[in-house]
Coordinates of C-alpha atoms and ligand atoms in Angstrom, one line a residue:
M189 CA -16.0 -10.4 -19.8
A190 CA -17.7 -9.8 -16.4
V191 CA -20.4 -7.1 -16.2
S192 CA -19.1 -4.0 -14.6
H193 CA -20.7 -0.7 -13.5
L194 CA -18.1 1.9 -14.3
S195 CA -19.1 5.5 -15.2
E196 CA -18.6 6.6 -18.7
D197 CA -15.5 8.6 -17.7
E198 CA -14.0 5.6 -15.9
Q199 CA -14.8 3.4 -18.9
A200 CA -12.8 5.8 -21.1
L201 CA -10.0 5.8 -18.5
I202 CA -9.7 2.0 -18.4
E203 CA -9.8 1.9 -22.2
A204 CA -6.9 4.4 -22.3
I205 CA -5.0 2.3 -19.7
R206 CA -5.6 -0.8 -21.8
E207 CA -3.9 0.9 -24.7
I208 CA -1.1 2.4 -22.7
A209 CA -0.4 -1.1 -21.2
L210 CA -0.3 -2.7 -24.7
E211 CA 1.7 0.0 -26.4
R212 CA 4.1 1.2 -23.7
V213 CA 4.2 -1.3 -20.8
A214 CA 4.2 -4.6 -22.7
P215 CA 7.4 -3.8 -24.7
R216 CA 9.3 -3.2 -21.5
A217 CA 8.2 -6.3 -19.5
A218 CA 10.9 -8.8 -20.6
E219 CA 13.7 -6.2 -20.0
I220 CA 12.4 -5.2 -16.6
D221 CA 12.4 -8.9 -15.6
H222 CA 15.8 -9.5 -17.1
T223 CA 17.6 -6.6 -15.5
G224 CA 15.7 -6.6 -12.2
E225 CA 16.1 -2.8 -12.1
F226 CA 13.3 -0.7 -10.7
P227 CA 11.4 0.7 -13.8
W228 CA 11.5 4.4 -13.2
D229 CA 10.2 5.0 -16.7
M230 CA 7.0 3.0 -15.9
K231 CA 6.6 4.9 -12.6
E232 CA 6.9 8.2 -14.5
L233 CA 4.4 6.9 -17.2
L234 CA 1.9 6.0 -14.5
A235 CA 2.4 9.3 -12.8
Q236 CA 2.0 11.3 -16.0
Q237 CA -1.2 9.5 -17.0
D238 CA -2.7 10.1 -13.6
I239 CA -2.9 6.3 -13.0
L240 CA -1.1 6.7 -9.6
A241 CA -3.6 9.4 -8.8
M242 CA -6.5 6.9 -8.9
P243 CA -6.7 5.9 -5.2
F244 CA -6.7 9.5 -4.0
P245 CA -9.7 11.9 -3.5
S246 CA -9.7 15.0 -5.7
E247 CA -9.4 17.3 -2.7
Y248 CA -5.9 15.9 -2.2
G249 CA -4.9 16.1 -5.9
G250 CA -6.1 12.6 -6.9
I251 CA -8.8 11.6 -9.3
G252 CA -10.9 9.8 -6.8
A253 CA -11.4 6.6 -8.9
S254 CA -13.7 3.9 -7.8
E255 CA -12.2 0.7 -6.3
L256 CA -13.6 -1.1 -9.4
A257 CA -11.6 1.2 -11.7
I258 CA -8.5 0.7 -9.6
V259 CA -8.6 -3.1 -9.8
M260 CA -9.3 -2.9 -13.5
A261 CA -6.3 -0.7 -14.0
I262 CA -4.1 -3.0 -12.0
E263 CA -5.5 -5.9 -14.1
E264 CA -4.7 -4.2 -17.4
L265 CA -1.2 -3.3 -16.4
S266 CA -0.4 -6.7 -14.9
R267 CA -1.7 -8.5 -18.1
H268 CA 1.5 -7.3 -19.7
C269 CA 3.9 -6.6 -16.7
A270 CA 3.1 -7.6 -13.1
T271 CA 5.9 -5.4 -11.8
T272 CA 4.2 -2.3 -13.4
G273 CA 0.8 -3.4 -12.1
L274 CA 2.3 -3.6 -8.6
L275 CA 3.4 0.1 -8.8
L276 CA -0.3 1.1 -8.6
A277 CA -1.2 -1.6 -6.1
V278 CA 1.6 -0.6 -3.6
Q279 CA 0.9 3.1 -4.0
Q280 CA -2.6 2.3 -2.7
L281 CA -1.3 -0.1 0.0
G282 CA 1.2 2.3 1.4
S283 CA -1.2 5.2 1.4
T284 CA -4.4 3.5 2.6
P285 CA -3.3 3.8 6.3
I286 CA -3.2 7.6 5.8
L287 CA -6.5 7.6 3.8
L288 CA -8.2 5.6 6.5
A289 CA -6.7 7.0 9.7
G290 CA -4.9 10.2 8.8
N291 CA -6.0 13.6 10.2
E292 CA -6.6 16.6 7.9
Q293 CA -3.1 17.9 8.5
Q294 CA -1.4 14.6 7.6
K295 CA -3.6 14.1 4.5
R296 CA -2.8 17.6 3.3
K297 CA 0.9 17.1 3.9
Y298 CA 1.3 13.7 2.3
L299 CA -1.5 12.8 -0.1
P300 CA -0.9 15.4 -2.9
S301 CA 2.7 14.3 -3.6
L302 CA 1.6 10.7 -3.5
A303 CA -1.3 11.4 -5.9
S304 CA 1.0 13.2 -8.3
G305 CA 3.4 10.3 -8.2
E306 CA 6.3 12.5 -7.2
W307 CA 6.5 10.4 -4.0
M308 CA 6.0 6.6 -3.7
A309 CA 4.5 4.9 -0.7
A310 CA 5.4 1.7 1.2
Y311 CA 3.7 -0.4 3.9
G312 CA 5.9 -1.8 6.6
L313 CA 4.3 -4.6 8.7
T314 CA 6.4 -7.7 8.2
E315 CA 9.5 -8.4 10.2
A316 CA 12.1 -11.2 10.1
G317 CA 10.3 -13.0 12.9
S318 CA 6.7 -11.9 12.2
G319 CA 5.1 -12.6 8.9
S320 CA 1.7 -14.4 9.1
D321 CA 1.7 -13.7 12.8
A322 CA 2.0 -9.9 12.4
A323 CA 1.2 -9.2 16.0
A324 CA 4.6 -10.9 17.0
M325 CA 6.4 -7.8 15.7
R326 CA 9.3 -6.4 17.7
T327 CA 9.9 -2.9 16.4
M328 CA 9.3 -0.5 19.3
A329 CA 8.2 3.1 19.3
V330 CA 8.9 5.0 22.5
R331 CA 7.4 8.5 23.1
R332 CA 10.1 11.1 24.0
G333 CA 8.8 14.7 24.2
D334 CA 7.3 15.6 20.9
K335 CA 8.9 12.6 19.1
Y336 CA 8.6 8.9 18.9
I337 CA 11.9 7.0 18.8
L338 CA 11.7 3.8 16.7
N339 CA 14.0 0.9 17.0
G340 CA 13.8 -2.4 15.0
S341 CA 13.5 -3.5 11.4
K342 CA 11.0 -4.5 8.8
R343 CA 11.5 -7.2 6.2
F344 CA 10.4 -7.7 2.6
I345 CA 9.0 -4.2 2.1
T346 CA 7.9 -3.4 -1.4
N347 CA 9.3 0.0 -2.6
G348 CA 11.5 -0.2 0.5
G349 CA 14.2 2.5 0.3
L350 CA 12.5 4.1 -2.7
A351 CA 9.3 5.3 -1.0
Q352 CA 9.4 8.7 0.6
V353 CA 6.3 7.9 2.7
N354 CA 6.3 4.7 4.8
S355 CA 3.4 3.5 6.8
I356 CA 5.2 1.7 9.7
F357 CA 3.7 -0.4 12.4
A358 CA 5.4 -0.5 15.8
I359 CA 4.8 -1.4 19.4
T360 CA 4.0 1.4 21.8
D361 CA 2.9 -0.9 24.7
L362 CA 4.4 -4.4 24.9
K363 CA 1.9 -5.6 27.6
I364 CA -1.4 -5.3 25.8
G365 CA -0.9 -7.4 22.6
T366 CA -2.4 -6.1 19.4
R367 CA -3.8 -3.1 21.3
G368 CA -0.3 -2.0 21.9
I369 CA 0.6 -1.6 18.2
S370 CA 0.6 1.9 16.7
A371 CA 1.0 3.2 13.1
F372 CA 3.3 6.0 12.0
I373 CA 4.1 7.9 8.9
V374 CA 7.9 7.7 8.5
E375 CA 9.7 9.7 5.8
K376 CA 12.8 8.1 4.4
D377 CA 14.8 11.2 5.3
F378 CA 14.0 11.0 9.0
P379 CA 17.2 10.6 11.2
G380 CA 17.8 7.0 12.0
F381 CA 16.0 5.5 9.0
S382 CA 18.1 3.3 6.8
V383 CA 17.8 0.6 4.2
G384 CA 19.3 -2.9 4.8
R385 CA 19.4 -5.8 2.3
I386 CA 17.7 -5.6 -1.0
E387 CA 16.2 -9.0 -1.9
D388 CA 17.0 -11.0 -5.0
K389 CA 13.7 -12.6 -6.0
M390 CA 12.0 -15.3 -8.2
G391 CA 9.5 -12.9 -9.9
I392 CA 8.3 -9.3 -10.0
K393 CA 11.9 -8.7 -10.5
G394 CA 11.7 -4.9 -11.1
S395 CA 10.0 -4.3 -7.8
Q396 CA 12.3 -3.4 -5.0
T397 CA 11.9 -5.5 -1.9
A398 CA 14.0 -4.2 1.0
E399 CA 14.7 -4.3 4.7
L400 CA 14.0 -1.1 6.6
I401 CA 16.1 -0.4 9.7
F402 CA 15.2 2.0 12.4
T403 CA 18.0 3.0 14.7
D404 CA 16.8 5.6 17.2
C405 CA 14.7 6.8 14.3
E406 CA 13.1 10.1 15.2
V407 CA 9.5 10.4 14.1
P408 CA 7.5 13.6 15.0
A409 CA 4.6 12.7 17.4
E410 CA 2.3 14.4 14.9
N411 CA 3.1 11.5 12.5
L412 CA 1.2 9.0 14.7
L413 CA -1.8 7.7 12.7
G414 CA -5.0 7.8 14.7
R415 CA -4.4 7.2 18.4
E416 CA -1.8 5.0 20.1
G417 CA -3.0 1.4 19.9
D418 CA -4.9 1.9 16.7
G419 CA -2.1 0.4 14.5
F420 CA -3.1 -3.2 14.3
K421 CA -6.7 -2.3 13.3
I422 CA -5.4 0.2 10.7
A423 CA -3.0 -2.5 9.3
M424 CA -5.8 -5.1 9.0
M425 CA -8.4 -2.6 7.6
T426 CA -5.8 -1.6 5.0
L427 CA -5.2 -5.2 3.9
D428 CA -8.9 -5.8 3.6
R429 CA -9.1 -2.9 1.2
T430 CA -6.0 -3.7 -0.8
R431 CA -6.2 -7.5 -1.2
P432 CA -8.6 -7.0 -4.2
G433 CA -5.7 -5.2 -5.9
I434 CA -3.5 -8.3 -5.5
G435 CA -6.4 -10.4 -6.8
A436 CA -6.4 -8.0 -9.7
Q437 CA -2.7 -8.4 -10.3
A438 CA -3.2 -12.2 -10.3
L439 CA -6.1 -11.9 -12.6
G440 CA -4.2 -9.7 -15.1
I441 CA -1.2 -12.2 -15.1
A442 CA -3.6 -15.1 -15.7
Q443 CA -5.4 -13.2 -18.5
G444 CA -2.1 -12.4 -20.2
A445 CA -1.1 -16.1 -20.0
L446 CA -4.5 -17.2 -21.5
D447 CA -4.1 -14.7 -24.3
L448 CA -0.7 -16.1 -25.1
A449 CA -1.8 -19.7 -24.9
V450 CA -4.8 -19.1 -27.2
S451 CA -2.8 -17.3 -29.9
Y452 CA 0.1 -19.7 -29.8
S453 CA -2.1 -22.8 -30.0
K454 CA -3.7 -21.4 -33.2
Q455 CA -0.3 -20.9 -34.8
R456 CA 1.8 -23.9 -33.7
V457 CA 1.4 -26.7 -36.2
Q458 CA 2.1 -30.4 -35.2
F459 CA 1.0 -33.5 -37.0
G460 CA 0.0 -31.3 -39.9
R461 CA -2.6 -29.1 -38.1
P462 CA -2.6 -26.3 -35.4
I463 CA -2.3 -27.8 -31.9
A464 CA -5.6 -25.9 -31.1
D465 CA -7.4 -28.4 -33.3
N466 CA -6.8 -31.1 -30.6
Q467 CA -9.6 -31.4 -28.1
G468 CA -7.0 -32.0 -25.3
I469 CA -5.6 -28.4 -25.9
Q470 CA -9.1 -27.0 -26.3
F471 CA -10.2 -28.4 -22.9
M472 CA -7.2 -26.9 -21.2
L473 CA -7.9 -23.5 -22.8
A474 CA -11.6 -23.7 -21.7
D475 CA -10.6 -24.5 -18.1
M476 CA -8.1 -21.7 -18.1
A477 CA -10.6 -19.2 -19.4
T478 CA -13.2 -20.3 -16.9
R479 CA -10.8 -19.8 -14.0
V480 CA -9.9 -16.3 -15.3
E481 CA -13.5 -15.3 -15.6
A482 CA -14.4 -16.7 -12.1
S483 CA -11.4 -14.7 -10.7
R484 CA -12.7 -11.6 -12.4
L485 CA -16.1 -11.9 -11.0
L486 CA -14.8 -12.3 -7.4
V487 CA -12.4 -9.4 -7.8
Y488 CA -14.9 -7.0 -9.4
N489 CA -17.6 -8.1 -6.9
V490 CA -15.6 -7.1 -3.8
A491 CA -14.4 -3.9 -5.5
E492 CA -18.1 -3.0 -6.0
M493 CA -18.9 -3.9 -2.4
I494 CA -16.2 -1.4 -1.3
D495 CA -17.6 1.2 -3.7
R496 CA -21.1 0.7 -2.3
G497 CA -19.8 1.2 1.2
D498 CA -20.7 -2.3 2.4
R499 CA -18.9 -2.9 5.7
D500 CA -18.7 -6.7 5.7
F501 CA -16.4 -7.3 2.8
S502 CA -13.3 -8.7 4.5
K503 CA -14.3 -12.4 3.7
Y504 CA -14.9 -11.5 0.0
S505 CA -11.7 -9.6 -0.2
A506 CA -9.8 -12.7 1.1
M507 CA -11.8 -15.0 -1.3
A508 CA -11.0 -12.8 -4.3
K509 CA -7.2 -12.6 -3.5
M510 CA -7.0 -16.4 -2.7
F511 CA -9.0 -17.6 -5.7
A512 CA -7.5 -15.3 -8.2
S513 CA -3.9 -16.0 -7.1
D514 CA -4.4 -19.8 -7.0
A515 CA -6.0 -19.5 -10.5
A516 CA -3.1 -17.4 -11.8
M517 CA -0.7 -20.2 -10.7
E518 CA -2.7 -22.9 -12.4
V519 CA -3.3 -20.8 -15.6
T520 CA 0.3 -19.8 -16.0
N521 CA 1.4 -23.3 -15.5
D522 CA -1.0 -24.5 -18.1
A523 CA 0.1 -21.8 -20.5
I524 CA 3.6 -23.1 -20.3
Q525 CA 2.2 -26.6 -21.1
V526 CA 0.4 -25.3 -24.1
L527 CA 3.6 -23.7 -25.4
G528 CA 5.5 -26.9 -24.8
G529 CA 9.3 -26.5 -24.8
Y530 CA 8.9 -22.9 -25.9
G531 CA 7.0 -22.1 -22.8
Y532 CA 10.0 -23.1 -20.7
M533 CA 12.2 -20.7 -22.6
K534 CA 12.8 -17.0 -21.8
E535 CA 12.0 -16.2 -25.4
Y536 CA 8.3 -16.3 -24.5
P537 CA 6.7 -14.6 -21.5
A538 CA 4.9 -17.7 -20.1
E539 CA 7.7 -18.6 -17.7
R540 CA 7.9 -15.0 -16.4
M541 CA 4.2 -15.0 -15.9
M542 CA 4.4 -18.2 -13.8
R543 CA 7.2 -16.7 -11.6
D544 CA 5.3 -13.5 -11.2
A545 CA 2.0 -15.3 -10.4
K546 CA 3.6 -17.1 -7.4
I547 CA 4.0 -14.0 -5.3
T548 CA 0.3 -13.3 -5.4
Q549 CA -0.3 -16.5 -3.3
I550 CA 2.1 -15.1 -0.7
Y551 CA 2.0 -11.4 -0.1
E552 CA -0.7 -9.4 1.7
G553 CA -1.2 -12.5 3.7
T554 CA -0.5 -16.0 2.3
N555 CA -3.4 -18.0 1.0
Q556 CA -3.5 -20.1 4.2
I557 CA -4.1 -16.9 6.1
Q558 CA -6.9 -15.9 3.6
R559 CA -8.5 -19.3 4.4
L560 CA -8.3 -18.5 8.1
V561 CA -10.0 -15.1 7.4
I562 CA -12.8 -16.8 5.5
A563 CA -13.2 -19.6 8.0
R564 CA -13.3 -17.2 10.9
D565 CA -16.1 -15.3 9.3
L566 CA -18.0 -18.5 8.6
L567 CA -17.7 -19.8 12.1
K568 CA -18.2 -16.6 14.1
Ligands
FAD156 C1 8.2 -10.0 -2.7 C2 7.5 -9.7 -1.4 C3 7.0 -8.5 -1.2 C4 6.4 -8.2 0.1 N1 6.0 -6.9 0.3 C5 5.6 -6.6 1.6 C6 5.3 -5.2 2.0 O1 5.3 -4.3 1.1 N2 5.0 -5.0 3.3 C7 4.9 -5.9 4.2 O2 4.6 -5.6 5.4 N3 5.2 -7.2 3.9 C8 5.5 -7.6 2.6 N4 5.8 -8.9 2.3 C9 5.7 -9.9 3.4 C10 4.6 -10.9 3.1 O3 3.4 -10.3 3.4 C11 5.0 -12.1 4.0 O4 6.1 -12.8 3.4 C12 3.8 -13.0 4.2 O5 2.8 -12.4 5.0 C13 4.2 -14.4 4.8 O6 5.0 -14.2 6.0 P1 6.4 -15.0 6.1 O7 7.1 -14.9 4.8 O8 7.0 -14.7 7.3 O9 5.9 -16.6 6.1 P2 5.4 -17.3 7.5 O10 4.4 -16.6 8.2 O11 6.6 -17.8 8.2 O12 4.7 -18.6 6.8 C14 5.4 -19.7 6.3 C15 4.3 -20.8 5.9 O13 3.5 -21.1 7.0 C16 2.1 -20.9 6.7 N5 1.4 -20.5 7.9 C17 1.8 -19.6 8.9 N6 0.9 -19.5 9.9 C18 -0.1 -20.4 9.5 C19 -1.3 -20.8 10.1 N7 -1.8 -20.2 11.3 N8 -2.1 -21.8 9.5 C20 -1.7 -22.3 8.4 N9 -0.5 -22.0 7.8 C21 0.2 -21.1 8.3 C22 2.1 -19.8 5.7 O14 0.9 -19.8 5.0 C23 3.3 -20.2 4.8 O15 2.9 -21.2 3.9 C24 6.4 -9.2 1.1 C25 6.8 -10.5 0.8 C26 7.4 -10.7 -0.4 C27 8.0 -12.1 -0.7

């Protein structure tokens, strides 16, 4: 286990989350995957236990947890159920634009209900024609009196249609590239806001991924985050801060797969002895454990950089997300191999873990985009 520098209170909190994850989250994981229904009970559990309050400062009703504690919480939940781990990660993702760029009035209005878990948050950057190239977005926001009128749509939005509070990025000036993008807080009840298709996915099945449609959607001008033109910067600063959470989700999935492979290999007997007695299996387990530990070090390291107030953490954030998600893919694949035919069956969680791991290489910027972030920093 990597060295961590949590306060005693936070250590106790993570210990409690580890128990909750084992006793209450783990038993629900297969069913959430099977039904593909949003796990309202898990959302309530995380709200009641103040887990959703972790990313919010105490003056806004949160518990002001360190980034290290947040990634450890996401890891512990994802070890048993990646969909449940994502509830905390996306609460942070959707709220970070407000935490970073919101004024006092906006923070007072939105953060307490997000911290209590009464409201969920979503982050709307991606569109049908703009994924990796986020600046190619087409959603427009035009100022009319004391409102902005939004037209366009967002694709693949986690919590889309369930979140009361949506951080939405739209163009306010078409002629000046990324400096013409602005960020808005859009409530799901605002006139002109609607939900389009709900995606059917390979993994994280209980998480709702939806299209958001804005048809002359009326957003009060006071819901602009920062100033006009700040949106792209807010979007990128948010991802720098939340990618460690996706690294943590990947880390948790990989740890869960390793735990399963180790215990199965000790029990499964072939040729008259446990398969764990074969050096070929032992070497696989050793490689899996090393990848998990290296992921943990990268994820915890960047979380601690954020906690220390280091400014230059973008590259480390990309490294942590990229390495941990690639490792999760390899480790879950190896776990299936260790379980043999049983690993391929839905009776065991290994195949679900592999399907869940895949998304961590894609969202919050694909791993190709993480490599671009890292290379740009190296070559600047
Ligand atoms: C389940 C799920 C949940 C999501 N949740 C959210 C959310 O809450 N909010 C949100 O805004 N978005 C969300 N997304 C969107 C996600 O961030 C995008 O899917 C992702 O950024 C990739 O964009 P794309 O799918 O359009 O792929 P594309 O950008 O079309 O990429 C296709 C392929 O080309 C590669 N590629 C593209 N450009 C380059 C390049 N310059 N160099 C090398 N390779 C390149 C990519 O790496 C990828 O392999 C979600 C996606 C999924 C699947």
